[in-house]
Amino acid sequence: MGKFEKYRIDLKGMKENSAHYEFLLGNDFFAAIDSPELQKGKVTVELDVKKSAQAFELNFQSHGVVVVLCDRCLDEMDQEVTSTDKIFVKFGAEYADEGDNLIIVPEEDGDINVAWIMYEFIALAIPMKHVHAPGKCNKAMSGKLNKYLRTSADDEEDLEPVDDDADATDENDVVEEVEEKPIDPRWNELKKLL
């Protein structure tokens, strides 16, 4: 992790009981992490480190914008992210992630690299659903999506494309009436119970 050397926090060498760090994570950071989910963004992370007798408390506050793909049209879109997260770090014999926000680092090293931790907090702050604001999606892709959109549960399983010129009717077109399906007579018997 030589490319993330500036995100290394020297816990053993802390002279005060607390320290404040501020990181600006740009496109270079996200590209260096090399994760398929996030490749671009501009996020500010403020890190407060508090030292106590038992552990170090690391408080992360992240806010900014990351670039993700729209779930609807697959174009890139800006997604705001904000998160407040906390982890505890203790010294031990070897590195271990104990869960419950506790990380053990080797006492002989005495430091922790927070690059991946910051990335994970940012990735977890992204909403599950990310779509453009109404009217901002790629028009061509939205048109293709609407072409195959299933509008009711009664539609056939094999979706047929809808003609783009559906609004314009030709005088030779015949409008078919929708045939209603008969209701199962057992439902009528059940309705009598009400």
mmCIF file with all atom_site columns, C-alpha atoms in Angstrom:
data_model
loop_
_atom_site.group_PDB
_atom_site.id
_atom_site.type_symbol
_atom_site.label_atom_id
_atom_site.label_alt_id
_atom_site.label_comp_id
_atom_site.label_asym_id
_atom_site.label_entity_id
_atom_site.label_seq_id
_atom_site.pdbx_PDB_ins_code
_atom_site.Cartn_x
_atom_site.Cartn_y
_atom_site.Cartn_z
_atom_site.occupancy
_atom_site.B_iso_or_equiv
_atom_site.pdbx_formal_charge
_atom_site.auth_seq_id
_atom_site.auth_comp_id
_atom_site.auth_asym_id
_atom_site.auth_atom_id
_atom_site.pdbx_PDB_model_num
ATOM 1   C CA . MET A 1 1   ? 0.000   0.000   0.000   1.00 0.00 ? 1   MET A CA 1
ATOM 2   C CA . GLY A 1 2   ? 2.831   2.385   -0.818  1.00 0.00 ? 2   GLY A CA 1
ATOM 3   C CA . LYS A 1 3   ? 0.508   4.574   -2.887  1.00 0.00 ? 3   LYS A CA 1
ATOM 4   C CA . PHE A 1 4   ? -1.595  5.135   0.240   1.00 0.00 ? 4   PHE A CA 1
ATOM 5   C CA . GLU A 1 5   ? 1.280   6.156   2.494   1.00 0.00 ? 5   GLU A CA 1
ATOM 6   C CA . LYS A 1 6   ? -0.275  9.560   3.237   1.00 0.00 ? 6   LYS A CA 1
ATOM 7   C CA . TYR A 1 7   ? -3.277  7.808   4.839   1.00 0.00 ? 7   TYR A CA 1
ATOM 8   C CA . ARG A 1 8   ? -1.097  6.130   7.471   1.00 0.00 ? 8   ARG A CA 1
ATOM 9   C CA . ILE A 1 9   ? -1.835  7.275   11.033  1.00 0.00 ? 9   ILE A CA 1
ATOM 10  C CA . ASP A 1 10  ? 1.003   6.907   13.555  1.00 0.00 ? 10  ASP A CA 1
ATOM 11  C CA . LEU A 1 11  ? -0.815  5.881   16.722  1.00 0.00 ? 11  LEU A CA 1
ATOM 12  C CA . LYS A 1 12  ? 2.236   4.921   18.729  1.00 0.00 ? 12  LYS A CA 1
ATOM 13  C CA . GLY A 1 13  ? 3.911   8.273   18.117  1.00 0.00 ? 13  GLY A CA 1
ATOM 14  C CA . MET A 1 14  ? 0.932   10.420  19.167  1.00 0.00 ? 14  MET A CA 1
ATOM 15  C CA . LYS A 1 15  ? 2.170   13.056  21.593  1.00 0.00 ? 15  LYS A CA 1
ATOM 16  C CA . GLU A 1 16  ? -1.259  14.541  22.386  1.00 0.00 ? 16  GLU A CA 1
ATOM 17  C CA . ASN A 1 17  ? -4.378  12.702  23.540  1.00 0.00 ? 17  ASN A CA 1
ATOM 18  C CA . SER A 1 18  ? -6.156  13.672  20.327  1.00 0.00 ? 18  SER A CA 1
ATOM 19  C CA . ALA A 1 19  ? -5.326  14.508  16.728  1.00 0.00 ? 19  ALA A CA 1
ATOM 20  C CA . HIS A 1 20  ? -7.285  15.830  13.754  1.00 0.00 ? 20  HIS A CA 1
ATOM 21  C CA . TYR A 1 21  ? -6.710  14.866  10.117  1.00 0.00 ? 21  TYR A CA 1
ATOM 22  C CA . GLU A 1 22  ? -8.451  15.985  6.955   1.00 0.00 ? 22  GLU A CA 1
ATOM 23  C CA . PHE A 1 23  ? -8.263  14.110  3.666   1.00 0.00 ? 23  PHE A CA 1
ATOM 24  C CA . LEU A 1 24  ? -9.584  15.134  0.258   1.00 0.00 ? 24  LEU A CA 1
ATOM 25  C CA . LEU A 1 25  ? -10.273 11.977  -1.714  1.00 0.00 ? 25  LEU A CA 1
ATOM 26  C CA . GLY A 1 26  ? -10.420 12.652  -5.448  1.00 0.00 ? 26  GLY A CA 1
ATOM 27  C CA . ASN A 1 27  ? -10.481 10.620  -8.649  1.00 0.00 ? 27  ASN A CA 1
ATOM 28  C CA . ASP A 1 28  ? -6.850  9.509   -8.102  1.00 0.00 ? 28  ASP A CA 1
ATOM 29  C CA . PHE A 1 29  ? -7.757  7.932   -4.754  1.00 0.00 ? 29  PHE A CA 1
ATOM 30  C CA . PHE A 1 30  ? -10.750 6.001   -6.119  1.00 0.00 ? 30  PHE A CA 1
ATOM 31  C CA . ALA A 1 31  ? -8.810  4.834   -9.176  1.00 0.00 ? 31  ALA A CA 1
ATOM 32  C CA . ALA A 1 32  ? -5.927  3.663   -6.949  1.00 0.00 ? 32  ALA A CA 1
ATOM 33  C CA . ILE A 1 33  ? -8.303  1.659   -4.727  1.00 0.00 ? 33  ILE A CA 1
ATOM 34  C CA . ASP A 1 34  ? -9.194  -0.204  -7.952  1.00 0.00 ? 34  ASP A CA 1
ATOM 35  C CA . SER A 1 35  ? -12.707 -1.184  -6.999  1.00 0.00 ? 35  SER A CA 1
ATOM 36  C CA . PRO A 1 36  ? -15.340 -1.649  -9.713  1.00 0.00 ? 36  PRO A CA 1
ATOM 37  C CA . GLU A 1 37  ? -18.072 0.136   -7.720  1.00 0.00 ? 37  GLU A CA 1
ATOM 38  C CA . LEU A 1 38  ? -16.390 3.534   -7.419  1.00 0.00 ? 38  LEU A CA 1
ATOM 39  C CA . GLN A 1 39  ? -13.914 5.042   -9.826  1.00 0.00 ? 39  GLN A CA 1
ATOM 40  C CA . LYS A 1 40  ? -14.542 8.787   -9.449  1.00 0.00 ? 40  LYS A CA 1
ATOM 41  C CA . GLY A 1 41  ? -15.530 11.230  -6.757  1.00 0.00 ? 41  GLY A CA 1
ATOM 42  C CA . LYS A 1 42  ? -14.609 14.108  -4.525  1.00 0.00 ? 42  LYS A CA 1
ATOM 43  C CA . VAL A 1 43  ? -15.104 13.386  -0.844  1.00 0.00 ? 43  VAL A CA 1
ATOM 44  C CA . THR A 1 44  ? -13.743 15.187  2.198   1.00 0.00 ? 44  THR A CA 1
ATOM 45  C CA . VAL A 1 45  ? -13.039 12.989  5.213   1.00 0.00 ? 45  VAL A CA 1
ATOM 46  C CA . GLU A 1 46  ? -12.359 14.487  8.628   1.00 0.00 ? 46  GLU A CA 1
ATOM 47  C CA . LEU A 1 47  ? -10.743 12.095  11.077  1.00 0.00 ? 47  LEU A CA 1
ATOM 48  C CA . ASP A 1 48  ? -10.499 12.710  14.818  1.00 0.00 ? 48  ASP A CA 1
ATOM 49  C CA . VAL A 1 49  ? -8.277  10.329  16.780  1.00 0.00 ? 49  VAL A CA 1
ATOM 50  C CA . LYS A 1 50  ? -8.659  10.144  20.561  1.00 0.00 ? 50  LYS A CA 1
ATOM 51  C CA . LYS A 1 51  ? -6.225  8.212   22.686  1.00 0.00 ? 51  LYS A CA 1
ATOM 52  C CA . SER A 1 52  ? -7.312  6.470   25.883  1.00 0.00 ? 52  SER A CA 1
ATOM 53  C CA . ALA A 1 53  ? -5.683  3.908   28.153  1.00 0.00 ? 53  ALA A CA 1
ATOM 54  C CA . GLN A 1 54  ? -7.423  0.959   26.468  1.00 0.00 ? 54  GLN A CA 1
ATOM 55  C CA . ALA A 1 55  ? -7.748  1.924   22.794  1.00 0.00 ? 55  ALA A CA 1
ATOM 56  C CA . PHE A 1 56  ? -7.707  4.610   20.144  1.00 0.00 ? 56  PHE A CA 1
ATOM 57  C CA . GLU A 1 57  ? -11.069 5.936   19.005  1.00 0.00 ? 57  GLU A CA 1
ATOM 58  C CA . LEU A 1 58  ? -11.171 6.993   15.337  1.00 0.00 ? 58  LEU A CA 1
ATOM 59  C CA . ASN A 1 59  ? -14.168 9.115   14.306  1.00 0.00 ? 59  ASN A CA 1
ATOM 60  C CA . PHE A 1 60  ? -14.685 9.585   10.564  1.00 0.00 ? 60  PHE A CA 1
ATOM 61  C CA . GLN A 1 61  ? -16.970 12.227  9.046   1.00 0.00 ? 61  GLN A CA 1
ATOM 62  C CA . SER A 1 62  ? -17.304 11.956  5.283   1.00 0.00 ? 62  SER A CA 1
ATOM 63  C CA . HIS A 1 63  ? -19.189 14.236  2.917   1.00 0.00 ? 63  HIS A CA 1
ATOM 64  C CA . GLY A 1 64  ? -18.961 14.804  -0.798  1.00 0.00 ? 64  GLY A CA 1
ATOM 65  C CA . VAL A 1 65  ? -19.979 13.412  -4.165  1.00 0.00 ? 65  VAL A CA 1
ATOM 66  C CA . VAL A 1 66  ? -19.143 10.123  -5.879  1.00 0.00 ? 66  VAL A CA 1
ATOM 67  C CA . VAL A 1 67  ? -19.870 9.147   -9.462  1.00 0.00 ? 67  VAL A CA 1
ATOM 68  C CA . VAL A 1 68  ? -22.019 6.025   -9.848  1.00 0.00 ? 68  VAL A CA 1
ATOM 69  C CA . LEU A 1 69  ? -24.029 4.496   -12.674 1.00 0.00 ? 69  LEU A CA 1
ATOM 70  C CA . CYS A 1 70  ? -27.733 5.281   -12.840 1.00 0.00 ? 70  CYS A CA 1
ATOM 71  C CA . ASP A 1 71  ? -29.784 2.116   -12.279 1.00 0.00 ? 71  ASP A CA 1
ATOM 72  C CA . ARG A 1 72  ? -32.244 3.171   -14.960 1.00 0.00 ? 72  ARG A CA 1
ATOM 73  C CA . CYS A 1 73  ? -30.204 4.500   -17.907 1.00 0.00 ? 73  CYS A CA 1
ATOM 74  C CA . LEU A 1 74  ? -26.665 3.331   -16.973 1.00 0.00 ? 74  LEU A CA 1
ATOM 75  C CA . ASP A 1 75  ? -25.180 6.820   -17.492 1.00 0.00 ? 75  ASP A CA 1
ATOM 76  C CA . GLU A 1 76  ? -22.843 8.260   -14.872 1.00 0.00 ? 76  GLU A CA 1
ATOM 77  C CA . MET A 1 77  ? -24.451 10.415  -12.217 1.00 0.00 ? 77  MET A CA 1
ATOM 78  C CA . ASP A 1 78  ? -23.291 12.353  -9.158  1.00 0.00 ? 78  ASP A CA 1
ATOM 79  C CA . GLN A 1 79  ? -24.432 10.836  -5.864  1.00 0.00 ? 79  GLN A CA 1
ATOM 80  C CA . GLU A 1 80  ? -24.063 12.755  -2.623  1.00 0.00 ? 80  GLU A CA 1
ATOM 81  C CA . VAL A 1 81  ? -22.647 10.779  0.283   1.00 0.00 ? 81  VAL A CA 1
ATOM 82  C CA . THR A 1 82  ? -22.517 11.661  3.948   1.00 0.00 ? 82  THR A CA 1
ATOM 83  C CA . SER A 1 83  ? -21.521 9.382   6.792   1.00 0.00 ? 83  SER A CA 1
ATOM 84  C CA . THR A 1 84  ? -20.362 9.434   10.383  1.00 0.00 ? 84  THR A CA 1
ATOM 85  C CA . ASP A 1 85  ? -18.491 6.324   11.475  1.00 0.00 ? 85  ASP A CA 1
ATOM 86  C CA . LYS A 1 86  ? -16.400 5.174   14.410  1.00 0.00 ? 86  LYS A CA 1
ATOM 87  C CA . ILE A 1 87  ? -13.848 2.416   14.929  1.00 0.00 ? 87  ILE A CA 1
ATOM 88  C CA . PHE A 1 88  ? -11.611 1.436   17.810  1.00 0.00 ? 88  PHE A CA 1
ATOM 89  C CA . VAL A 1 89  ? -7.992  0.391   17.409  1.00 0.00 ? 89  VAL A CA 1
ATOM 90  C CA . LYS A 1 90  ? -5.970  -1.586  19.940  1.00 0.00 ? 90  LYS A CA 1
ATOM 91  C CA . PHE A 1 91  ? -2.396  -2.809  19.924  1.00 0.00 ? 91  PHE A CA 1
ATOM 92  C CA . GLY A 1 92  ? -1.798  -6.548  19.826  1.00 0.00 ? 92  GLY A CA 1
ATOM 93  C CA . ALA A 1 93  ? 0.570   -9.222  18.557  1.00 0.00 ? 93  ALA A CA 1
ATOM 94  C CA . GLU A 1 94  ? -0.688  -9.235  14.948  1.00 0.00 ? 94  GLU A CA 1
ATOM 95  C CA . TYR A 1 95  ? -3.196  -7.500  12.727  1.00 0.00 ? 95  TYR A CA 1
ATOM 96  C CA . ALA A 1 96  ? -6.818  -8.630  13.185  1.00 0.00 ? 96  ALA A CA 1
ATOM 97  C CA . ASP A 1 97  ? -10.255 -7.280  12.367  1.00 0.00 ? 97  ASP A CA 1
ATOM 98  C CA . GLU A 1 98  ? -12.321 -8.288  15.367  1.00 0.00 ? 98  GLU A CA 1
ATOM 99  C CA . GLY A 1 99  ? -15.680 -7.013  14.084  1.00 0.00 ? 99  GLY A CA 1
ATOM 100 C CA . ASP A 1 100 ? -17.820 -4.709  16.214  1.00 0.00 ? 100 ASP A CA 1
ATOM 101 C CA . ASN A 1 101 ? -15.697 -1.840  14.874  1.00 0.00 ? 101 ASN A CA 1
ATOM 102 C CA . LEU A 1 102 ? -12.538 -3.092  16.597  1.00 0.00 ? 102 LEU A CA 1
ATOM 103 C CA . ILE A 1 103 ? -9.225  -3.475  14.773  1.00 0.00 ? 103 ILE A CA 1
ATOM 104 C CA . ILE A 1 104 ? -6.054  -4.812  16.324  1.00 0.00 ? 104 ILE A CA 1
ATOM 105 C CA . VAL A 1 105 ? -2.736  -3.608  14.891  1.00 0.00 ? 105 VAL A CA 1
ATOM 106 C CA . PRO A 1 106 ? 0.723   -4.962  15.707  1.00 0.00 ? 106 PRO A CA 1
ATOM 107 C CA . GLU A 1 107 ? 2.260   -2.947  18.529  1.00 0.00 ? 107 GLU A CA 1
ATOM 108 C CA . GLU A 1 108 ? 5.674   -3.082  16.871  1.00 0.00 ? 108 GLU A CA 1
ATOM 109 C CA . ASP A 1 109 ? 4.247   -1.221  13.841  1.00 0.00 ? 109 ASP A CA 1
ATOM 110 C CA . GLY A 1 110 ? 2.176   1.186   15.901  1.00 0.00 ? 110 GLY A CA 1
ATOM 111 C CA . ASP A 1 111 ? 0.296   2.654   12.944  1.00 0.00 ? 111 ASP A CA 1
ATOM 112 C CA . ILE A 1 112 ? -2.793  2.033   10.818  1.00 0.00 ? 112 ILE A CA 1
ATOM 113 C CA . ASN A 1 113 ? -3.505  2.843   7.198   1.00 0.00 ? 113 ASN A CA 1
ATOM 114 C CA . VAL A 1 114 ? -7.039  4.230   6.952   1.00 0.00 ? 114 VAL A CA 1
ATOM 115 C CA . ALA A 1 115 ? -7.319  4.359   3.120   1.00 0.00 ? 115 ALA A CA 1
ATOM 116 C CA . TRP A 1 116 ? -9.379  1.179   2.758   1.00 0.00 ? 116 TRP A CA 1
ATOM 117 C CA . ILE A 1 117 ? -11.420 1.978   5.872   1.00 0.00 ? 117 ILE A CA 1
ATOM 118 C CA . MET A 1 118 ? -12.404 5.377   4.442   1.00 0.00 ? 118 MET A CA 1
ATOM 119 C CA . TYR A 1 119 ? -13.288 3.762   1.120   1.00 0.00 ? 119 TYR A CA 1
ATOM 120 C CA . GLU A 1 120 ? -15.539 1.204   2.817   1.00 0.00 ? 120 GLU A CA 1
ATOM 121 C CA . PHE A 1 121 ? -17.373 3.868   4.816   1.00 0.00 ? 121 PHE A CA 1
ATOM 122 C CA . ILE A 1 122 ? -17.972 5.891   1.646   1.00 0.00 ? 122 ILE A CA 1
ATOM 123 C CA . ALA A 1 123 ? -19.138 2.830   -0.309  1.00 0.00 ? 123 ALA A CA 1
ATOM 124 C CA . LEU A 1 124 ? -21.552 1.910   2.490   1.00 0.00 ? 124 LEU A CA 1
ATOM 125 C CA . ALA A 1 125 ? -22.978 5.447   2.492   1.00 0.00 ? 125 ALA A CA 1
ATOM 126 C CA . ILE A 1 126 ? -24.149 5.138   -1.121  1.00 0.00 ? 126 ILE A CA 1
ATOM 127 C CA . PRO A 1 127 ? -27.898 4.436   -1.292  1.00 0.00 ? 127 PRO A CA 1
ATOM 128 C CA . MET A 1 128 ? -28.908 1.070   -2.750  1.00 0.00 ? 128 MET A CA 1
ATOM 129 C CA . LYS A 1 129 ? -30.979 2.759   -5.453  1.00 0.00 ? 129 LYS A CA 1
ATOM 130 C CA . HIS A 1 130 ? -29.382 5.502   -7.491  1.00 0.00 ? 130 HIS A CA 1
ATOM 131 C CA . VAL A 1 131 ? -31.313 7.072   -10.323 1.00 0.00 ? 131 VAL A CA 1
ATOM 132 C CA . HIS A 1 132 ? -31.230 10.449  -11.994 1.00 0.00 ? 132 HIS A CA 1
ATOM 133 C CA . ALA A 1 133 ? -33.756 13.082  -11.017 1.00 0.00 ? 133 ALA A CA 1
ATOM 134 C CA . PRO A 1 134 ? -36.943 12.912  -13.128 1.00 0.00 ? 134 PRO A CA 1
ATOM 135 C CA . GLY A 1 135 ? -36.227 13.996  -16.693 1.00 0.00 ? 135 GLY A CA 1
ATOM 136 C CA . LYS A 1 136 ? -32.419 13.758  -16.354 1.00 0.00 ? 136 LYS A CA 1
ATOM 137 C CA . CYS A 1 137 ? -31.935 10.165  -17.570 1.00 0.00 ? 137 CYS A CA 1
ATOM 138 C CA . ASN A 1 138 ? -30.484 9.424   -21.000 1.00 0.00 ? 138 ASN A CA 1
ATOM 139 C CA . LYS A 1 139 ? -33.452 9.923   -23.367 1.00 0.00 ? 139 LYS A CA 1
ATOM 140 C CA . ALA A 1 140 ? -32.405 7.186   -25.814 1.00 0.00 ? 140 ALA A CA 1
ATOM 141 C CA . MET A 1 141 ? -32.003 4.589   -23.062 1.00 0.00 ? 141 MET A CA 1
ATOM 142 C CA . SER A 1 142 ? -35.253 5.640   -21.351 1.00 0.00 ? 142 SER A CA 1
ATOM 143 C CA . GLY A 1 143 ? -37.051 5.211   -24.686 1.00 0.00 ? 143 GLY A CA 1
ATOM 144 C CA . LYS A 1 144 ? -35.680 1.694   -25.088 1.00 0.00 ? 144 LYS A CA 1
ATOM 145 C CA . LEU A 1 145 ? -36.604 0.863   -21.486 1.00 0.00 ? 145 LEU A CA 1
ATOM 146 C CA . ASN A 1 146 ? -40.158 2.110   -21.949 1.00 0.00 ? 146 ASN A CA 1
ATOM 147 C CA . LYS A 1 147 ? -40.384 0.054   -25.126 1.00 0.00 ? 147 LYS A CA 1
ATOM 148 C CA . TYR A 1 148 ? -40.107 -3.145  -23.110 1.00 0.00 ? 148 TYR A CA 1
ATOM 149 C CA . LEU A 1 149 ? -41.757 -1.953  -19.912 1.00 0.00 ? 149 LEU A CA 1
ATOM 150 C CA . ARG A 1 150 ? -44.289 -4.326  -18.408 1.00 0.00 ? 150 ARG A CA 1
ATOM 151 C CA . THR A 1 151 ? -47.264 -2.273  -17.250 1.00 0.00 ? 151 THR A CA 1
ATOM 152 C CA . SER A 1 152 ? -49.493 -4.847  -15.556 1.00 0.00 ? 152 SER A CA 1
ATOM 153 C CA . ALA A 1 153 ? -49.401 -8.318  -14.095 1.00 0.00 ? 153 ALA A CA 1
ATOM 154 C CA . ASP A 1 154 ? -51.673 -9.585  -16.879 1.00 0.00 ? 154 ASP A CA 1
ATOM 155 C CA . ASP A 1 155 ? -49.075 -8.873  -19.562 1.00 0.00 ? 155 ASP A CA 1
ATOM 156 C CA . GLU A 1 156 ? -47.572 -11.877 -21.251 1.00 0.00 ? 156 GLU A CA 1
ATOM 157 C CA . GLU A 1 157 ? -44.371 -13.321 -19.839 1.00 0.00 ? 157 GLU A CA 1
ATOM 158 C CA . ASP A 1 158 ? -42.579 -12.848 -23.171 1.00 0.00 ? 158 ASP A CA 1
ATOM 159 C CA . LEU A 1 159 ? -42.490 -9.101  -23.436 1.00 0.00 ? 159 LEU A CA 1
ATOM 160 C CA . GLU A 1 160 ? -43.165 -7.741  -26.884 1.00 0.00 ? 160 GLU A CA 1
ATOM 161 C CA . PRO A 1 161 ? -41.638 -4.429  -27.954 1.00 0.00 ? 161 PRO A CA 1
ATOM 162 C CA . VAL A 1 162 ? -44.062 -1.549  -28.136 1.00 0.00 ? 162 VAL A CA 1
ATOM 163 C CA . ASP A 1 163 ? -44.082 0.403   -31.381 1.00 0.00 ? 163 ASP A CA 1
ATOM 164 C CA . ASP A 1 164 ? -42.462 3.831   -30.967 1.00 0.00 ? 164 ASP A CA 1
ATOM 165 C CA . ASP A 1 165 ? -45.244 5.346   -33.061 1.00 0.00 ? 165 ASP A CA 1
ATOM 166 C CA . ALA A 1 166 ? -47.999 3.945   -30.844 1.00 0.00 ? 166 ALA A CA 1
ATOM 167 C CA . ASP A 1 167 ? -49.565 7.383   -30.430 1.00 0.00 ? 167 ASP A CA 1
ATOM 168 C CA . ALA A 1 168 ? -50.055 7.828   -34.169 1.00 0.00 ? 168 ALA A CA 1
ATOM 169 C CA . THR A 1 169 ? -52.836 5.612   -35.511 1.00 0.00 ? 169 THR A CA 1
ATOM 170 C CA . ASP A 1 170 ? -53.114 4.732   -39.132 1.00 0.00 ? 170 ASP A CA 1
ATOM 171 C CA . GLU A 1 171 ? -56.569 4.526   -40.720 1.00 0.00 ? 171 GLU A CA 1
ATOM 172 C CA . ASN A 1 172 ? -55.794 0.907   -41.634 1.00 0.00 ? 172 ASN A CA 1
ATOM 173 C CA . ASP A 1 173 ? -55.085 -0.001  -37.994 1.00 0.00 ? 173 ASP A CA 1
ATOM 174 C CA . VAL A 1 174 ? -57.802 -1.947  -36.251 1.00 0.00 ? 174 VAL A CA 1
ATOM 175 C CA . VAL A 1 175 ? -58.240 -1.265  -32.590 1.00 0.00 ? 175 VAL A CA 1
ATOM 176 C CA . GLU A 1 176 ? -58.899 -4.511  -30.757 1.00 0.00 ? 176 GLU A CA 1
ATOM 177 C CA . GLU A 1 177 ? -61.067 -4.526  -27.690 1.00 0.00 ? 177 GLU A CA 1
ATOM 178 C CA . VAL A 1 178 ? -59.520 -6.028  -24.604 1.00 0.00 ? 178 VAL A CA 1
ATOM 179 C CA . GLU A 1 179 ? -61.317 -9.216  -23.755 1.00 0.00 ? 179 GLU A CA 1
ATOM 180 C CA . GLU A 1 180 ? -62.053 -9.617  -20.054 1.00 0.00 ? 180 GLU A CA 1
ATOM 181 C CA . LYS A 1 181 ? -61.243 -12.982 -18.553 1.00 0.00 ? 181 LYS A CA 1
ATOM 182 C CA . PRO A 1 182 ? -64.115 -14.732 -16.792 1.00 0.00 ? 182 PRO A CA 1
ATOM 183 C CA . ILE A 1 183 ? -63.941 -14.792 -13.004 1.00 0.00 ? 183 ILE A CA 1
ATOM 184 C CA . ASP A 1 184 ? -63.521 -18.147 -11.350 1.00 0.00 ? 184 ASP A CA 1
ATOM 185 C CA . PRO A 1 185 ? -66.951 -19.066 -9.837  1.00 0.00 ? 185 PRO A CA 1
ATOM 186 C CA . ARG A 1 186 ? -65.298 -20.186 -6.602  1.00 0.00 ? 186 ARG A CA 1
ATOM 187 C CA . TRP A 1 187 ? -64.526 -16.517 -5.827  1.00 0.00 ? 187 TRP A CA 1
ATOM 188 C CA . ASN A 1 188 ? -68.226 -15.684 -6.025  1.00 0.00 ? 188 ASN A CA 1
ATOM 189 C CA . GLU A 1 189 ? -68.950 -18.346 -3.413  1.00 0.00 ? 189 GLU A CA 1
ATOM 190 C CA . LEU A 1 190 ? -66.273 -16.882 -1.132  1.00 0.00 ? 190 LEU A CA 1
ATOM 191 C CA . LYS A 1 191 ? -67.700 -13.380 -1.549  1.00 0.00 ? 191 LYS A CA 1
ATOM 192 C CA . LYS A 1 192 ? -71.006 -14.653 -0.142  1.00 0.00 ? 192 LYS A CA 1
ATOM 193 C CA . LEU A 1 193 ? -69.260 -15.344 3.177   1.00 0.00 ? 193 LEU A CA 1
ATOM 194 C CA . LEU A 1 194 ? -68.512 -11.621 3.590   1.00 0.00 ? 194 LEU A CA 1
#
